[in-house]
Short mmCIF file of C-alpha atoms in Angstrom, two decimals:
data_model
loop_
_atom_site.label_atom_id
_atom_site.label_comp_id
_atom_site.label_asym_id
_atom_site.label_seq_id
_atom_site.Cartn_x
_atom_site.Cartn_y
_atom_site.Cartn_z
CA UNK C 439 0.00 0.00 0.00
CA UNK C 440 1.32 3.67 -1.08
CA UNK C 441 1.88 5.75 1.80
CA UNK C 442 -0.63 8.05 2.99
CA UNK C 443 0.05 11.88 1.68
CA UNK C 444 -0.82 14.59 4.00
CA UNK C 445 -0.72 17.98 2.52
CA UNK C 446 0.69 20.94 4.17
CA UNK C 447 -0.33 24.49 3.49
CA UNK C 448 2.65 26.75 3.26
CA UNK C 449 1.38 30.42 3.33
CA UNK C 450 4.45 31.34 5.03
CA UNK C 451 3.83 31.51 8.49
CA UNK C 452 4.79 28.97 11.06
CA UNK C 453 6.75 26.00 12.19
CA UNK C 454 5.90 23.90 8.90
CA UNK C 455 9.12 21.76 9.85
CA UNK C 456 8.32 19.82 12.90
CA UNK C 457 4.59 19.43 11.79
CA UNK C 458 5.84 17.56 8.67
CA UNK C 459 8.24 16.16 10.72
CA UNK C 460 5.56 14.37 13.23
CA UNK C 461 4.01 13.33 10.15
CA UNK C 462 6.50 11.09 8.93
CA UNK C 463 7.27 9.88 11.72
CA UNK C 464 4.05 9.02 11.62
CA UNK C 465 4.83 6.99 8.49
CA UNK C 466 2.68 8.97 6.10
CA UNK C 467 4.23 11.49 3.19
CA UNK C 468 3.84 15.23 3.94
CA UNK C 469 4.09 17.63 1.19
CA UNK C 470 4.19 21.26 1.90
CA UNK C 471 3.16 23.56 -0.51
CA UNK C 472 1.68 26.93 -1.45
CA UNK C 473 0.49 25.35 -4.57
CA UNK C 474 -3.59 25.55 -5.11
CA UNK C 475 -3.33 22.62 -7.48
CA UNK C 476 -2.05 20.50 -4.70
CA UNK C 477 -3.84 21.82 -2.07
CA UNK C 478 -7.47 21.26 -3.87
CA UNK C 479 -6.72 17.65 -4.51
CA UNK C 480 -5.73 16.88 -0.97
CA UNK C 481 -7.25 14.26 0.43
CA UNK C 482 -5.72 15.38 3.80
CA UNK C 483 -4.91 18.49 4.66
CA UNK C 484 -3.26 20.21 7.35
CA UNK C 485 -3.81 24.06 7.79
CA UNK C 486 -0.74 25.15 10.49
CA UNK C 487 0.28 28.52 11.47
CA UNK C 488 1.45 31.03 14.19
CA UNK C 489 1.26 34.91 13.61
CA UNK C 490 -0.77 37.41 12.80
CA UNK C 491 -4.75 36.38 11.79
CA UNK C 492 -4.80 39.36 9.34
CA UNK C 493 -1.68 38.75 7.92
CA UNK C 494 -2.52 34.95 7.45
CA UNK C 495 -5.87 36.21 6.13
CA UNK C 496 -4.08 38.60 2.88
CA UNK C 497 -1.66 36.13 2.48
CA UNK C 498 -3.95 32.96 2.11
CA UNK C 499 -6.49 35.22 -0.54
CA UNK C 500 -3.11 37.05 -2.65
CA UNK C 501 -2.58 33.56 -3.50
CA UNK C 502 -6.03 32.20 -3.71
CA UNK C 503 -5.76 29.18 -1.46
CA UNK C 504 -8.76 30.06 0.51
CA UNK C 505 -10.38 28.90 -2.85
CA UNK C 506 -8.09 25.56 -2.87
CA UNK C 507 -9.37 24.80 0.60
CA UNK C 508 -13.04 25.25 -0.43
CA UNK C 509 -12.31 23.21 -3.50
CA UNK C 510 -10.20 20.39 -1.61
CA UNK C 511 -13.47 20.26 1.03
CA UNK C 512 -15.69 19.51 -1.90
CA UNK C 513 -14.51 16.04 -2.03
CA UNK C 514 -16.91 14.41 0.49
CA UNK C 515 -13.76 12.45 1.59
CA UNK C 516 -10.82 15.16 2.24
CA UNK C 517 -10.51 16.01 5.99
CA UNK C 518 -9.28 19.34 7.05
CA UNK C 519 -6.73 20.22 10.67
CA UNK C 520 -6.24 23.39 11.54
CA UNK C 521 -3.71 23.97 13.80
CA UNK C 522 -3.15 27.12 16.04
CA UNK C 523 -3.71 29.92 14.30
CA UNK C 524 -4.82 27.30 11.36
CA UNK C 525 -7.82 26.38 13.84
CA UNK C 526 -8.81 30.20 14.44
CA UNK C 527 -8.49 30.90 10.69
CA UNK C 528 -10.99 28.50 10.11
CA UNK C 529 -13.95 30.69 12.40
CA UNK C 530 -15.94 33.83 11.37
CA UNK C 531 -13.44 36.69 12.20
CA UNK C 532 -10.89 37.80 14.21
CA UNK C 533 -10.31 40.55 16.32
CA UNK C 534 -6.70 40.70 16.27
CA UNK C 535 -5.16 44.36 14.86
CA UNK C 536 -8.69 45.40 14.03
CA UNK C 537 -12.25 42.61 12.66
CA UNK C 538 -10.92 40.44 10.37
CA UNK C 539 -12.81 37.89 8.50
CA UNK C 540 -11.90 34.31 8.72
CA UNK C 541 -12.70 31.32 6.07
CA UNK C 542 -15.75 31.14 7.80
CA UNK C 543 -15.62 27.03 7.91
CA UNK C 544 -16.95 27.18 11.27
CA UNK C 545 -19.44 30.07 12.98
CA UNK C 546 -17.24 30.77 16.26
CA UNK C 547 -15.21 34.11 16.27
CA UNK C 548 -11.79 34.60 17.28
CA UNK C 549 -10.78 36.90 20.49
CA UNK C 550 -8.32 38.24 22.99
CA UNK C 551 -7.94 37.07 26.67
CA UNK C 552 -8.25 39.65 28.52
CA UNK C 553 -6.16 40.53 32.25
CA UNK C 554 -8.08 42.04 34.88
CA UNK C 555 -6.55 42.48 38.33
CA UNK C 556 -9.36 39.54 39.47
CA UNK C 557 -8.19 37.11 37.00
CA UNK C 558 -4.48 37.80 36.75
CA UNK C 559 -3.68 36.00 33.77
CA UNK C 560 -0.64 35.14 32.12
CA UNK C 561 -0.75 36.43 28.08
CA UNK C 562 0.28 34.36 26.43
CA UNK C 563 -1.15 31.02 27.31
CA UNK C 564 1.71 28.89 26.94
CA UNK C 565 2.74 25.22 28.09
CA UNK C 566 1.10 22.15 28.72
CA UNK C 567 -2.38 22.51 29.64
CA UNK C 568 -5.62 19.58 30.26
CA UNK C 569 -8.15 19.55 27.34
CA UNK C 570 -11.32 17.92 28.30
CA UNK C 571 -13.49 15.90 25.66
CA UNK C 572 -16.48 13.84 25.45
CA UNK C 573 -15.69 10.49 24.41
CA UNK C 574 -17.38 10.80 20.42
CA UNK C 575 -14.82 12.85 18.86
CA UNK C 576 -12.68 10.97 16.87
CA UNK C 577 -9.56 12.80 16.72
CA UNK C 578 -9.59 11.83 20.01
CA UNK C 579 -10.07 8.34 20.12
CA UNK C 580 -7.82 6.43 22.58
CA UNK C 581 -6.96 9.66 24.52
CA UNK C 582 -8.57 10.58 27.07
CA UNK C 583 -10.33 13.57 28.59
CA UNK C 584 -8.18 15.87 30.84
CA UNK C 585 -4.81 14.63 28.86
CA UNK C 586 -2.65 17.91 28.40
CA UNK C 587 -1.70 19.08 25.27
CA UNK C 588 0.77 22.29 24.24
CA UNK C 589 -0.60 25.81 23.86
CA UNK C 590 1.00 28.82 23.21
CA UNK C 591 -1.70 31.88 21.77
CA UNK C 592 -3.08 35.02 23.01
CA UNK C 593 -6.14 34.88 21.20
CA UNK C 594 -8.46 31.85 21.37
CA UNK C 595 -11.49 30.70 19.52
CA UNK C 596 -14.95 31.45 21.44
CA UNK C 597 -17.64 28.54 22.44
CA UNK C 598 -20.69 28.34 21.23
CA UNK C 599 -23.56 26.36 21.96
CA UNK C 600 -24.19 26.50 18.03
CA UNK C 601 -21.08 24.02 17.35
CA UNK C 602 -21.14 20.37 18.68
CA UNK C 603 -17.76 18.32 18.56
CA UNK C 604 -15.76 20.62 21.00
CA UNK C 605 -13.40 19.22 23.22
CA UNK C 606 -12.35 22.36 25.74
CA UNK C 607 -9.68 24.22 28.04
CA UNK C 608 -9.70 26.91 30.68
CA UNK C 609 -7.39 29.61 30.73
CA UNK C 610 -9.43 32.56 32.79
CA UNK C 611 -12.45 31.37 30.67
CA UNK C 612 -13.26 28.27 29.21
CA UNK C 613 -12.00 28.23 25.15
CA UNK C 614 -12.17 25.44 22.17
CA UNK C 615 -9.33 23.78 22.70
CA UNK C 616 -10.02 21.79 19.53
CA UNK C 617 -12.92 20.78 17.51
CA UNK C 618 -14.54 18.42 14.90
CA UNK C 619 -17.12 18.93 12.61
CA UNK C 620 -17.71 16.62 9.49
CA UNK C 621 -14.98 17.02 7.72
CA UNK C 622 -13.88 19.77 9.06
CA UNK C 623 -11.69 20.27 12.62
CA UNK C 624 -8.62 22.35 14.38
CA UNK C 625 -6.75 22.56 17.18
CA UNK C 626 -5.71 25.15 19.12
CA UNK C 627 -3.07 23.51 20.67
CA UNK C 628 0.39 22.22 18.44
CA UNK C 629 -0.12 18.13 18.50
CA UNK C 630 2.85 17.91 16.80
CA UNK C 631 4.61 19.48 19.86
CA UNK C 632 2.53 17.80 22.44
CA UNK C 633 4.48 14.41 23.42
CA UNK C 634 2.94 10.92 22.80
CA UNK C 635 -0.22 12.22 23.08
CA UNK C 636 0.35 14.77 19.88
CA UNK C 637 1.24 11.84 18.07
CA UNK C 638 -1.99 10.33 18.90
CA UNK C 639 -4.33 12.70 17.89
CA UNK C 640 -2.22 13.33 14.42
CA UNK C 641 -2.63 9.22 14.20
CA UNK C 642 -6.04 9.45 14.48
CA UNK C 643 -6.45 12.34 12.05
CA UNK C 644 -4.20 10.06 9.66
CA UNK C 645 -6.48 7.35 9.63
CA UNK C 646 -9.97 9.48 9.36
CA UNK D 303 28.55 22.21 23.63
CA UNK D 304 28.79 23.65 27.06
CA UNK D 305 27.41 23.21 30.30
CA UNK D 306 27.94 25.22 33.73
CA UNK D 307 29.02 23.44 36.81
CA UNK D 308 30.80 25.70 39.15
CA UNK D 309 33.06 26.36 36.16
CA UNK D 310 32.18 26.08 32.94
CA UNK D 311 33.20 22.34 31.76
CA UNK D 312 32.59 20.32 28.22
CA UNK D 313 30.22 18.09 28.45
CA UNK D 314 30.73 16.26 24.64
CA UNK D 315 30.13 17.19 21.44
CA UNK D 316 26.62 16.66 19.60
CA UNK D 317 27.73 12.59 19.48
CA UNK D 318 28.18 12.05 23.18
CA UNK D 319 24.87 14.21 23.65
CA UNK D 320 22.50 11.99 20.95
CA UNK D 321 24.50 8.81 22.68
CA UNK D 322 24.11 9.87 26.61
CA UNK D 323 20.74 11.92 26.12
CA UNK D 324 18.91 10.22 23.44
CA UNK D 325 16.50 13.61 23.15
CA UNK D 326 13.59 11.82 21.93
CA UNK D 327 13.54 9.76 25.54
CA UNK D 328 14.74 12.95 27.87
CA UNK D 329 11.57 15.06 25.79
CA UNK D 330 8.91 12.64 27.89
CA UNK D 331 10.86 14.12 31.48
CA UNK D 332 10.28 17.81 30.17
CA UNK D 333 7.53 20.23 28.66
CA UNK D 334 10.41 22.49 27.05
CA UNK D 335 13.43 22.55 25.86
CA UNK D 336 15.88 25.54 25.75
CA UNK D 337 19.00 24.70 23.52
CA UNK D 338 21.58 27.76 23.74
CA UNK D 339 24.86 28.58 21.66
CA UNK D 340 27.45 29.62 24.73
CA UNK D 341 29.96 29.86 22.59
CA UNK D 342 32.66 33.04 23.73
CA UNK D 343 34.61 33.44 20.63
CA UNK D 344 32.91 33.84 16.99
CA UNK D 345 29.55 31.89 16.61
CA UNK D 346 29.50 29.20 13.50
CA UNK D 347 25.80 29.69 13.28
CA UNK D 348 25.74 26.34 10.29
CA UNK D 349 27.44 24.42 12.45
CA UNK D 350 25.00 25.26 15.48
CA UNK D 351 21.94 24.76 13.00
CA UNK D 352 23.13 21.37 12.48
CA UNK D 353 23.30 20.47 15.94
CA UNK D 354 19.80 21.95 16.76
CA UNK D 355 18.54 19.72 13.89
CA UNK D 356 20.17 16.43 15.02
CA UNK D 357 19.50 16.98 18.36
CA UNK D 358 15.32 17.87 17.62
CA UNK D 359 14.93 15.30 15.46
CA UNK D 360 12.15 13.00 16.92
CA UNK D 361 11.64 15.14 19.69
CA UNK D 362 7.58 16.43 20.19
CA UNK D 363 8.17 18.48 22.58
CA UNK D 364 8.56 22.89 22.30
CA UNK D 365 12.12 24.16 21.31
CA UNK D 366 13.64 26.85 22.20
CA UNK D 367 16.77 27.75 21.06
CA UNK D 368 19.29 30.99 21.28
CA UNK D 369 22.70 32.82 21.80
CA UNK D 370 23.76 35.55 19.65
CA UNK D 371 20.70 36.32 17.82
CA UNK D 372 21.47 39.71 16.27
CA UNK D 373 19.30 39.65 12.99
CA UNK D 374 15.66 38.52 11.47
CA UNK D 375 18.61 35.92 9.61
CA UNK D 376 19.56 34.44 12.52
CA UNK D 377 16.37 33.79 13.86
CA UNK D 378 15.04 32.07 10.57
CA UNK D 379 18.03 30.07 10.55
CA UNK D 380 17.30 28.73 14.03
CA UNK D 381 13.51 28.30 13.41
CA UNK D 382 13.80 26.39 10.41
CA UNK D 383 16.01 23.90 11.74
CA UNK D 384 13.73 22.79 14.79
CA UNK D 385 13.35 25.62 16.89
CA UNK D 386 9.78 26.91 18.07
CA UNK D 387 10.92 29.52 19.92
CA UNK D 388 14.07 31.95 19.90
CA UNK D 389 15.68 33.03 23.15
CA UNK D 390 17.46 36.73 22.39
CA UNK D 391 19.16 37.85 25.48
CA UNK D 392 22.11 40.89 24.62
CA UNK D 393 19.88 41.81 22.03
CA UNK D 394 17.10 43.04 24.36
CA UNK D 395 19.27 45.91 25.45
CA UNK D 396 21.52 46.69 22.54
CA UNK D 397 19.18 46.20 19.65
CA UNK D 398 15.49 47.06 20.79
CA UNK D 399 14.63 47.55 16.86
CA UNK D 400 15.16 43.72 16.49
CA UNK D 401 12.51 42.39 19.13
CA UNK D 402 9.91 44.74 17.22
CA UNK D 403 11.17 42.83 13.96
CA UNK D 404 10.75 39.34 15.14
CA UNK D 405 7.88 40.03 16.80
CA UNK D 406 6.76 41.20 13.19
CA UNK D 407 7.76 38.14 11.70
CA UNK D 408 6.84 35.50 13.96
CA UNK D 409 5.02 36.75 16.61
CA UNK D 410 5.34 37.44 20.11
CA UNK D 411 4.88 33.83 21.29
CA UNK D 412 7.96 33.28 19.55
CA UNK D 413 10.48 35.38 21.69
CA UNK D 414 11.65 34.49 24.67
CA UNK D 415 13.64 37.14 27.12
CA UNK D 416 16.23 35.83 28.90
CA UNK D 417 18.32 38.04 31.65
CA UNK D 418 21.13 36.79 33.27
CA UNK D 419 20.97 39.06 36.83
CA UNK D 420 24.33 39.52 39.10
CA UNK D 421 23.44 40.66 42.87
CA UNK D 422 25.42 43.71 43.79
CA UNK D 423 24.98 45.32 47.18
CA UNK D 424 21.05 43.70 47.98
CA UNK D 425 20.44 44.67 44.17
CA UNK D 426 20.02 43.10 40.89
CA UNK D 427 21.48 43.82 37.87
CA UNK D 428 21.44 42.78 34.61
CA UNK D 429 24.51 40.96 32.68
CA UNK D 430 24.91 40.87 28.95
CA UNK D 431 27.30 38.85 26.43
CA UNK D 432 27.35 35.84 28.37
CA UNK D 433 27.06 37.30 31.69
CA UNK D 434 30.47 39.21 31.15
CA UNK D 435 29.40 42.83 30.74
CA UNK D 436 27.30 43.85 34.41
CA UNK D 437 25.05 46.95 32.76
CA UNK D 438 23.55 49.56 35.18
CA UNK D 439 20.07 48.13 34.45
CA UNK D 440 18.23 46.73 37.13
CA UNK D 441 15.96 43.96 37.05
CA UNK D 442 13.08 45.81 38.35
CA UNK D 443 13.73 48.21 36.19
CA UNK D 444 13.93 46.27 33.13
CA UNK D 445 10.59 44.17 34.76
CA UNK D 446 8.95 47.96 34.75
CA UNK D 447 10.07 48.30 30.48
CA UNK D 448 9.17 45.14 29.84
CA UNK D 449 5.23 45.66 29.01
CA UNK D 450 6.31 47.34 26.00
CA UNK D 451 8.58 45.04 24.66
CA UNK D 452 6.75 42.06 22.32
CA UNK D 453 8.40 39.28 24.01
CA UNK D 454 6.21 36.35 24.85
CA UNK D 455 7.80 34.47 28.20
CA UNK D 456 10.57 35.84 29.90
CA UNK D 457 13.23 33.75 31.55
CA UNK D 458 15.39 35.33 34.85
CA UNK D 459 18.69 33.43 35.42
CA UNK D 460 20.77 34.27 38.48
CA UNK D 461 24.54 34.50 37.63
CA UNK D 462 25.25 34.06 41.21
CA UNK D 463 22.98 30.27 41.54
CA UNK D 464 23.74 29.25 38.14
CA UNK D 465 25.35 25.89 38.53
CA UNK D 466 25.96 25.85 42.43
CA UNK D 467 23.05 23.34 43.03
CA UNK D 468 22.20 25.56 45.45
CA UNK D 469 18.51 26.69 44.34
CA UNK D 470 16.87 28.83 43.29
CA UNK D 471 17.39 32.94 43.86
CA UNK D 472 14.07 33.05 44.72
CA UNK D 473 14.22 37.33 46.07
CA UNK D 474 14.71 37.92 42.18
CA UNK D 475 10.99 37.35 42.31
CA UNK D 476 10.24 40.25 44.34
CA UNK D 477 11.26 42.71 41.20
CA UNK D 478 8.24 41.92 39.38
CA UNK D 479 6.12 44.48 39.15
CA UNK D 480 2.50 43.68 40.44
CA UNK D 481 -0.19 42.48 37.74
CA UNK D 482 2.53 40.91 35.44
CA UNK D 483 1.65 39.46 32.36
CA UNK D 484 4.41 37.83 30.98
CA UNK D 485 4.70 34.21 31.83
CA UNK D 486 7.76 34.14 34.10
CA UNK D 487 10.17 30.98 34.09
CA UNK D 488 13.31 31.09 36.83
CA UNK D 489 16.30 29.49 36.06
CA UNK D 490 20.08 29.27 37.46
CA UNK D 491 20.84 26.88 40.82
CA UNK D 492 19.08 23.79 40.51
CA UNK D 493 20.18 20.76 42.87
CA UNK D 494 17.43 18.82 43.32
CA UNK D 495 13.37 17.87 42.70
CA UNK D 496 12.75 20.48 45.88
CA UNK D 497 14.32 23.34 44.31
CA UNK D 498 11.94 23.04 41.37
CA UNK D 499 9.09 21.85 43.46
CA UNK D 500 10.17 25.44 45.84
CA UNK D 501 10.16 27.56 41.66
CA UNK D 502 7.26 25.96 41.15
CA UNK D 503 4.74 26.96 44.37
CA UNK D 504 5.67 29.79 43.66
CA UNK D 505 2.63 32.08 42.11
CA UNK D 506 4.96 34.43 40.57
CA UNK D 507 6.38 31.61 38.35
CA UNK D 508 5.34 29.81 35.47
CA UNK D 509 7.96 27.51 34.91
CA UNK D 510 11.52 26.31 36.17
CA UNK D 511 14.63 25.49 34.09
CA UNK D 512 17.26 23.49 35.00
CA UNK D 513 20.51 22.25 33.47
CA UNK D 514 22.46 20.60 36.00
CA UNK D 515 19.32 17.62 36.20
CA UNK D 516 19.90 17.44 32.65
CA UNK D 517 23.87 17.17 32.37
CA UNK D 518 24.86 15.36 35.35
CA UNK D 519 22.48 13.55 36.82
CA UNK D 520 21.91 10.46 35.23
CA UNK D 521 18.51 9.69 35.49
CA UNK D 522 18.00 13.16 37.08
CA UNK D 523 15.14 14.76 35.17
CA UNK D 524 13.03 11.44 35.27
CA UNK D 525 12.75 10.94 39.06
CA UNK D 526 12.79 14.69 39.77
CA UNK D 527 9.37 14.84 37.98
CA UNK D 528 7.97 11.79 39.14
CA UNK D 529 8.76 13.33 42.92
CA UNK D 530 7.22 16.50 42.06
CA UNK D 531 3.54 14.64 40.60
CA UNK D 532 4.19 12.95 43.99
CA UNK D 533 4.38 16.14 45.66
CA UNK D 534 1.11 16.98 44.20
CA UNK D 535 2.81 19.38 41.72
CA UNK D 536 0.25 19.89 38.69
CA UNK D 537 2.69 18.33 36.02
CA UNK D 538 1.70 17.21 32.70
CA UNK D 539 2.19 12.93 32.75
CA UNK D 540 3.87 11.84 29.36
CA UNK D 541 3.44 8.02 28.99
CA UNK D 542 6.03 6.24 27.02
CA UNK D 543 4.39 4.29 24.38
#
């Protein structure tokens, strides 16, 4: 059997490096590229990222692969990961350096924690932190609630009661940590620099 | 590659670190880790690359890595060869324009600020170039400053600890200013599991570092954790499989 090929989106922003790395380790191919060509015939398809949302935003349209994502989705059997900022590009809009729009994939909007002398929160959320799941996700089969993953963000994706599939964290308020919907899901947290259980959750998103 | 024990003494070059380490094992003991170029002389930044890339290879866990960043170059030469995360350290006080740039390029998450702080007469200063060159900044000065720099965790190393086993300077704590944002990690004098379980109580800190658990210690790291989840320390538990 040919190896499984998991395409990378390379917009230029982000560790691309270890995430392909985890991959083959993984024993599947990874391929990054900016190309739309091979990003709308992925059949899996990782979105990763770290930066600025409304940078990531004019970079991703200049170059049109908001369109390759749409197009790669319309393949009832592609699966889309967003990771990081990959995951919040995937919601209705940001409000990092002023509203930005996202891709829209998903209805939840994107904001800033916020310090107040009664929370006294760290910005930004960084290290190991415990995500908690229901059992019927898939990306998290064989992992189980309360297992900590690695964050580091200052903005995070807002819950709604509108989107099903959310596995969550608490950092001053309770975020999505990651989600699933259909075909399409993200993680705010970096699997690929999350330990054995990373590895897991890319496994699982490997063999959806 | 270097390491501080009372004096500064060679632990082994990138071969005797993959043999004696073996990264991708050591990566389940920690959540981070901080790789840094100590060199004195001239930095061969290739050469340095290809050590961070051996030595991350396999390893899942967050990177850091630093020493002598002086350009947006050296940082993207660092970052593409495993690094999540750049430590700048001289930089901070000789090249302000650069933190603004990488901050630019990659983000805030992505710099870490690392002082190196030298008691003098009750107070702290701050040390650049490898601790040689004591400036007249303070730490609670620089703490004061550092809202406005676009640094994401900062790290505060005491010259004075660093490599005595002796713990942790824990008064360096008492410069932060109230309400600070920054994550905080403290690093310099580890000995032992109660040092880091004495960093780690501690509300004003976010995370310890250690070297000496790392370098000489055998199984050091390992049992130190294991103690502090005995402790009741809130630890992240990596399973092996």
């Amino acid at each position: 059997m040919s190896k499984k090929q998991v395409v990378v989106v390379d917009y230029g922003m982000g560790n691309l490096w270890s995430v392909a790395s985890a991959i083959r380790f993984l024993g599947a191919e990874a391929l990054i590229t900016s190309n739309t060509k091979e990003i709308s015939s992925a059949k899996l398809l990782i979105l990763p990222g770290v930066g600025s949302f409304r940078r990531a935003m004019q970079v991703i349209k200049q170059n049109s692969i908001d369109l390759a994502i749409l197009q790669s989705l319309s393949q009832p059997e592609t699966k889309l990961l967003g990771i990081c900022l990959g995951m919040q590009l995937l919601g209705s809009a940001s409000s990092e350096d002023g509203d930005t729009q996202g891709l829209g994939l998903v209805p939840n909007a994107v904001r800033k924690f916020t310090n107040t002398a009664d929370t006294r929160l760290k910005i930004p959320h960084v290290g190991f932190s415990e995500v908690k799941h229901d059992s019927n996700i898939k990306l998290f089969s064989g992992i189980p609630s309360e297992s900590c993953f690695y964050f580091v963000h200052s903005y995070f994706m807002e819950l709604t009661p509108t989107i099903k599939g959310v596995a969550t964290c608490h950092h001053g308020t309770e975020f999505v940590a990651a989600f699933e919907q259909g075909q399409v899901s993200g993680t705010q947290f970096h699997p690929e620099k999350s330990q054995s259980m990373g590895l897991n959750l890319l496994k699982n998103f490997l063999e959806s | 590659m270097l390491s501080r024990n009372f004096r500064l003494q060679k632990v082994g070059d990138i071969n005797w670190l993959e043999k004696n380490y073996g990264f991708s094992n050591v990566g389940f003991s920690i959540d981070e880790l901080i790789v840094l170029d100590v060199s004195r002389n001239e930095r061969n930044r290739d050469e340095f690359s290809e050590v961070l890339k051996t030595l991350t290879n396999d390893c899942f866990a967050p990177i850091a890595a630093g020493g002598g960043i002086n350009s947006v170059a050296d940082a993207i030469k660092l970052l593409r060869s495993g690094a999540d995360k750049i430590v700048v350290n001289s930089s901070l006080h000789s090249n302000g324009k650069l933190i603004s740039e990488l901050a630019q390029e990659f983000g805030r998450q992505c710099i870490i600020a690392s002082v190196d702080c030298k008691q003098i007469e009750g107070k702290f200063y701050i040390a650049t170039n490898n601790g040689s060159n004591v400036t007249d900044l303070t730490l609670t000065k620089f703490l004061e400053q550092c809202s406005d720099l676009a640094i994401g965790e900062i790290c505060i190393n005491s010259i004075d600890r660093d490599g005595t086993g002796n713990g942790f300077q824990i008064e360096l704590l008492d410069c932060l200013p109230e309400l600070f944002e920054i994550p905080v990690i403290i690093s310099g004098g580890v000995g032992n599991y109660s040092h880091l379980a004495e960093g780690l109580k501690d509300a004003r800190v976010d995370a310890v570092a250690t070297a000496n658990l790392l370098n000489f210690m055998g199984d050091g790291l390992a049992s130190a954790r294991s103690q502090l989840v005995n402790l009741g320390i809130d630890l992240p538990i990596f399973d092996l499989h």
